[in-house]
Coordinates of C-alpha atoms in Angstrom, one line a residue:
X4 CA 106.9 85.9 90.9
X5 CA 106.2 86.3 94.6
X6 CA 107.2 89.4 96.5
X7 CA 109.6 87.7 98.9
X8 CA 112.6 89.4 100.6
X9 CA 115.3 87.1 102.0
X10 CA 117.6 88.7 104.6
X11 CA 121.2 88.0 103.9
X12 CA 122.6 85.2 106.1
X13 CA 119.2 84.7 107.8
X14 CA 119.1 81.9 110.4
X15 CA 116.1 81.5 112.8
X16 CA 117.0 82.1 116.5
X17 CA 114.5 79.4 117.6
X18 CA 113.7 76.0 116.2
X19 CA 110.1 75.0 115.3
X20 CA 109.3 73.5 118.7
X21 CA 110.7 76.5 120.6
X22 CA 108.9 78.8 118.2
X23 CA 105.5 77.1 118.9
X24 CA 106.1 77.4 122.7
X25 CA 107.1 81.1 122.3
X26 CA 104.0 81.9 120.3
X27 CA 101.9 80.7 123.2
X28 CA 103.9 82.8 125.7
X29 CA 103.6 85.9 123.6
X30 CA 99.9 85.6 123.0
X31 CA 99.0 84.8 126.6
X32 CA 101.2 87.5 128.0
X33 CA 100.3 90.3 125.6
X34 CA 96.5 89.9 125.7
X35 CA 96.5 89.9 129.5
X36 CA 98.7 93.0 129.5
X37 CA 96.5 94.7 126.9
X38 CA 93.2 93.9 128.6
X39 CA 94.5 95.1 131.9
X40 CA 95.9 98.4 130.5
X41 CA 92.8 99.3 128.6
X42 CA 90.1 97.7 130.8
X43 CA 89.0 95.3 128.1
X44 CA 86.7 92.2 128.6
X45 CA 87.2 89.3 126.3
X46 CA 84.2 88.5 124.1
X47 CA 83.5 85.8 121.4
X48 CA 83.4 87.1 117.8
X49 CA 81.9 86.0 114.5
X50 CA 83.9 84.5 111.6
X51 CA 81.3 85.6 109.1
X52 CA 78.5 88.1 108.9
X53 CA 75.4 88.5 106.7
X54 CA 76.0 90.5 103.5
X55 CA 74.1 93.7 102.9
X56 CA 74.0 95.0 106.5
X57 CA 77.2 97.1 106.2
X58 CA 78.9 95.2 109.1
X59 CA 81.9 93.9 107.3
X60 CA 85.1 95.9 107.2
X61 CA 85.5 97.3 103.7
X62 CA 89.3 97.9 104.2
X63 CA 90.2 100.1 101.2
X64 CA 86.9 99.5 99.5
X65 CA 88.1 97.3 96.7
X66 CA 88.9 94.0 98.4
X67 CA 86.4 91.2 97.7
X68 CA 85.1 89.3 100.8
X69 CA 85.0 85.5 100.6
X70 CA 81.3 84.6 100.6
X71 CA 78.9 81.7 100.5
X72 CA 75.2 80.9 100.4
X73 CA 73.5 79.1 103.4
X74 CA 71.0 76.4 102.5
X75 CA 68.9 76.6 105.7
X76 CA 68.6 80.4 105.4
X77 CA 66.9 80.5 102.0
X78 CA 70.4 80.8 100.3
X79 CA 71.2 84.0 102.3
X80 CA 74.7 85.2 101.5
X81 CA 77.2 85.3 104.3
X82 CA 80.8 86.6 104.0
X83 CA 84.0 86.0 105.9
X84 CA 84.9 89.1 107.9
X85 CA 87.9 91.2 106.8
X86 CA 88.0 92.5 110.3
X87 CA 85.5 93.4 113.1
X88 CA 85.9 97.2 112.9
X89 CA 82.1 97.9 112.9
X90 CA 80.8 94.7 114.6
X91 CA 82.8 95.7 117.7
X92 CA 81.1 99.0 118.0
X93 CA 77.7 97.4 117.8
X94 CA 78.8 95.0 120.6
X95 CA 80.1 97.7 122.9
X96 CA 76.8 99.6 122.4
X97 CA 74.7 96.5 123.1
X98 CA 76.7 95.8 126.3
X99 CA 76.1 99.4 127.4
X100 CA 79.6 99.8 128.6
X101 CA 80.8 102.8 130.5
X102 CA 83.4 105.2 129.1
X103 CA 86.9 103.9 129.7
X104 CA 85.8 100.2 129.4
X105 CA 85.7 98.0 126.4
X106 CA 86.1 94.6 124.8
X107 CA 88.7 92.6 122.9
X108 CA 88.5 89.4 120.8
X109 CA 90.4 87.0 118.7
X110 CA 89.6 87.9 115.1
X111 CA 90.3 85.4 112.3
X112 CA 89.8 86.4 108.7
X113 CA 90.5 85.5 105.1
X114 CA 91.6 88.2 102.7
X115 CA 91.6 86.7 99.3
X116 CA 92.9 89.8 97.6
X117 CA 96.0 90.2 99.8
X118 CA 99.3 90.6 98.0
X119 CA 101.4 87.8 99.6
X120 CA 104.9 88.6 100.9
X121 CA 106.9 88.4 104.1
X122 CA 104.2 90.2 106.1
X123 CA 100.9 89.6 104.2
X124 CA 99.0 86.3 104.3
X125 CA 95.6 85.1 103.1
X126 CA 94.9 84.2 106.8
X127 CA 94.7 87.2 109.2
X128 CA 94.6 86.9 112.9
X129 CA 94.5 89.8 115.2
X130 CA 93.3 91.1 118.5
X131 CA 90.4 93.4 117.7
X132 CA 89.5 95.7 120.5
X133 CA 87.0 98.5 121.1
X134 CA 86.4 100.8 124.1
X135 CA 83.6 103.2 124.9
X136 CA 84.6 106.9 125.2
X137 CA 83.0 110.2 126.0
X138 CA 82.3 112.8 123.4
X139 CA 85.0 115.0 125.1
X140 CA 87.5 112.2 124.5
X141 CA 87.4 112.7 120.7
X142 CA 90.8 114.3 120.7
X143 CA 94.4 113.6 119.7
X144 CA 95.7 113.8 123.3
X145 CA 93.3 111.1 124.3
X146 CA 94.3 108.9 121.3
X147 CA 98.0 109.4 122.1
X148 CA 97.3 108.4 125.7
X149 CA 95.8 105.0 124.5
X150 CA 98.7 104.5 122.0
X151 CA 101.2 105.0 124.8
X152 CA 99.5 102.4 126.9
X153 CA 99.5 99.9 124.1
X154 CA 103.2 100.6 123.4
X155 CA 103.9 100.0 127.1
X156 CA 102.4 96.5 126.6
X157 CA 104.7 95.9 123.6
X158 CA 107.7 96.9 125.7
X159 CA 106.6 94.6 128.6
X160 CA 106.2 91.7 126.2
X161 CA 109.5 92.3 124.5
X162 CA 111.2 92.1 127.9
X163 CA 109.2 89.0 128.8
X164 CA 110.5 87.2 125.7
X165 CA 114.0 88.3 126.4
X166 CA 113.7 86.9 129.9
X167 CA 112.8 83.5 128.4
X168 CA 115.1 83.6 125.4
X169 CA 118.3 85.6 126.0
X170 CA 119.3 85.4 122.4
X171 CA 116.4 87.7 121.5
X172 CA 117.7 91.1 122.5
X173 CA 115.3 94.0 123.1
X174 CA 115.4 96.7 120.5
X175 CA 112.2 98.9 121.0
X176 CA 113.0 102.5 122.0
X177 CA 111.8 103.7 125.4
X178 CA 109.2 106.0 123.9
X179 CA 107.1 106.0 120.7
X180 CA 107.3 109.0 118.4
X181 CA 104.1 110.6 117.1
X182 CA 104.1 112.0 113.6
X183 CA 101.5 113.4 111.2
X184 CA 101.0 112.0 107.8
X185 CA 100.7 115.5 106.2
X186 CA 104.0 116.6 107.9
X187 CA 105.7 113.5 106.4
X188 CA 104.4 114.4 103.0
X189 CA 105.8 117.9 103.3
X190 CA 109.1 116.5 104.7
X191 CA 109.5 113.8 102.0
X192 CA 107.6 115.2 99.0
X193 CA 109.4 113.0 96.5
X194 CA 108.9 109.7 98.4
X195 CA 106.0 107.3 98.5
X196 CA 104.1 106.8 101.8
X197 CA 105.9 103.4 102.3
X198 CA 109.3 105.1 101.7
X199 CA 108.4 107.7 104.3
X200 CA 107.5 105.0 106.8
X201 CA 110.9 103.4 106.1
X202 CA 112.7 106.6 106.8
X203 CA 111.0 107.5 110.1
X204 CA 110.9 103.9 111.4
X205 CA 114.6 103.6 110.8
X206 CA 115.2 106.9 112.5
X207 CA 113.0 106.5 115.5
X208 CA 112.5 102.8 116.0
X209 CA 108.8 103.0 116.8
X210 CA 106.3 105.6 115.4
X211 CA 102.6 106.3 115.4
X212 CA 101.6 108.1 112.2
X213 CA 98.4 110.2 112.7
X214 CA 95.9 110.9 109.9
X215 CA 95.4 107.8 107.7
X216 CA 92.8 108.0 105.0
X217 CA 92.3 111.7 104.7
X218 CA 93.6 113.9 101.9
X219 CA 97.2 115.2 102.2
X220 CA 98.2 118.6 101.0
X221 CA 99.0 117.3 97.6
X222 CA 95.6 115.5 97.3
X223 CA 96.9 112.0 97.9
X224 CA 96.3 109.8 100.9
X225 CA 98.9 108.1 103.1
X226 CA 97.0 104.8 103.1
X227 CA 93.5 103.7 102.5
X228 CA 90.7 103.6 105.1
X229 CA 87.1 102.8 104.7
X230 CA 84.8 105.8 105.4
X231 CA 82.6 104.2 108.0
X232 CA 84.7 103.3 111.0
X233 CA 87.9 105.5 111.7
X234 CA 87.4 109.3 111.7
X235 CA 90.0 110.6 109.3
X236 CA 88.2 113.9 108.3
X237 CA 87.7 115.8 111.6
X238 CA 90.1 118.6 112.3
X239 CA 92.0 117.9 115.4
X240 CA 92.5 121.5 116.4
X241 CA 96.3 121.6 115.8
X242 CA 96.3 122.3 112.1
X243 CA 95.9 118.7 111.1
X244 CA 93.0 116.4 110.2
X245 CA 92.3 112.9 111.4
X246 CA 91.7 111.1 114.7
X247 CA 93.3 107.8 113.8
X248 CA 96.7 106.3 113.0
X249 CA 99.1 103.4 112.4
X250 CA 101.7 102.0 114.8
X251 CA 104.9 100.9 113.1
X252 CA 108.3 99.6 114.3
X253 CA 111.6 99.1 112.6
X254 CA 112.1 95.4 111.9
X255 CA 115.8 94.5 112.4
X256 CA 115.5 91.3 110.4
X257 CA 113.8 92.7 107.3
X258 CA 115.5 96.0 107.7
X259 CA 112.2 97.7 107.0
X260 CA 109.2 99.4 108.5
X261 CA 106.6 97.0 109.9
X262 CA 103.0 97.9 110.8
X263 CA 101.8 96.1 114.0
X264 CA 98.5 98.0 114.6
X265 CA 96.0 100.5 113.3
X266 CA 93.5 102.2 115.5
X267 CA 91.4 105.3 115.7
X268 CA 88.5 107.2 117.3
X269 CA 85.4 106.1 115.4
X270 CA 83.2 108.2 113.2
X271 CA 80.5 110.4 114.7
X272 CA 77.2 110.8 112.8
X273 CA 78.6 114.1 111.4
X274 CA 82.0 112.7 110.3
X275 CA 80.4 109.5 108.8
X276 CA 78.2 111.7 106.6
X277 CA 81.2 113.8 105.5
X278 CA 83.4 110.7 104.8
X279 CA 80.7 108.9 102.8
X280 CA 80.3 112.0 100.7
X281 CA 84.1 112.4 100.4
X282 CA 84.4 108.8 99.1
X283 CA 81.4 109.0 96.8
X284 CA 79.3 106.4 98.5
X285 CA 76.5 108.3 100.3
X286 CA 74.1 105.3 99.6
X287 CA 75.8 103.4 102.4
X288 CA 73.8 105.6 104.8
X289 CA 70.8 103.3 104.0
X290 CA 72.6 100.2 105.4
X291 CA 71.5 98.8 108.8
X292 CA 74.8 99.7 110.6
X293 CA 75.0 103.1 109.2
X294 CA 71.3 104.0 110.0
X295 CA 72.0 103.1 113.7
X296 CA 75.1 105.2 113.8
X297 CA 73.5 108.2 112.0
X298 CA 70.5 108.1 114.4
X299 CA 72.8 108.2 117.4
X300 CA 72.0 104.7 118.6
X301 CA 75.7 103.6 118.9
X302 CA 78.2 104.5 121.6
X303 CA 81.2 106.8 120.9
X304 CA 84.1 104.4 120.7
X305 CA 87.8 104.1 120.0
X306 CA 89.3 100.9 118.7
X307 CA 91.7 99.0 116.5
X308 CA 93.4 95.8 115.6
X309 CA 96.8 94.3 116.6
X310 CA 98.2 91.6 114.4
X311 CA 98.9 88.4 116.4
X312 CA 101.1 86.6 113.9
X313 CA 102.9 89.9 113.1
X314 CA 103.6 90.5 116.8
X315 CA 105.0 87.1 117.2
X316 CA 107.0 87.4 114.0
X317 CA 108.5 90.6 115.2
X318 CA 109.4 89.5 118.8
X319 CA 110.8 86.2 117.6
X320 CA 112.9 87.8 114.9
X321 CA 111.4 85.8 112.1
X322 CA 111.8 86.7 108.4
X323 CA 108.4 85.5 107.2
X324 CA 104.9 85.4 108.7
X325 CA 104.6 81.8 107.5
X326 CA 107.1 80.9 110.2
X327 CA 104.4 81.8 112.8
X328 CA 101.1 80.8 111.2
X329 CA 99.9 78.1 108.8
X330 CA 98.5 79.4 105.5
X331 CA 98.8 78.8 101.8
X332 CA 101.6 80.3 99.7
X333 CA 102.7 80.4 96.0
X334 CA 105.0 77.5 95.0
X335 CA 107.8 79.8 94.0
X336 CA 107.7 81.5 97.4
X337 CA 107.9 78.1 99.2
X338 CA 110.8 77.0 97.0
X339 CA 112.7 80.1 97.7
X340 CA 112.0 80.0 101.4
X341 CA 113.2 76.4 101.6
X342 CA 116.5 77.2 99.8
X343 CA 117.0 80.3 102.1
X344 CA 116.5 78.6 105.5
X345 CA 113.1 80.1 106.1
X346 CA 111.0 77.3 107.6
X347 CA 107.4 77.8 106.6
X348 CA 104.9 76.0 108.9

């Protein structure tokens, strides 16, 4: 059976036509706000990359990419991107951008191993962004500064939607709260990471959890991260490890925590070597992308992804991501949605 949560008494605030119009408003407004706040230039991005170069995002290291052979390339194997985490760093380096400037793009992906529910779809669309930074910027204060700028864009967009649709009341708090994953593990030792996210999102409304992927005091991890893009092993100088994090908000419709974005300062040659060793895959150092990084050919960067459909789902107070995007869903989920007044596109 599908993992579907149906909010009690759910009724969409906007009909399908209004929803389609509002999606355009949100996407146009937010990407302009984001690109202006972070000095980002829009670029065109690939839907697929060649296998064996180490370019695709490995997510948690177990997800299988959708792949296919190409007749006119001697049956070379290409794979649909999971995200553009590493491709963006190559692009920023090739463009020779100055620190404080970067790129953003529309990323479209297929994640065949995704567990389908209210928030997760086979089809993934997000704004992938990456900016060049100086070595001195590899700090938690710098990361927090960027997070606050992105959060300000979220607040602006929420007001913009309220200004157009008065029935959608703003709920985001004025400030985002920063927390460390190891502190949450100590505070809630008997809860799972998802249960911890539930507690802090319900309490604060919007949080940024720092340190995703590295080991917690009990030897577990808060959530998975591949070893070759975010830096989750470097000590931040304040008793914690990790230079990355997740941005989550409290979803008033689903009554649960909702991740809107993940981001981080990217690996240095030193942290890449340490993280490959930590995850037991030092052989990746021989891949094309990793060789360039280890030899110092790539710019120091900070980047992340922001879910487009998730953002629209949150701001329009929808119960299911399928009310925002067109994808494919299990029959039992479709039947239950239809009976519950959840209109899947």
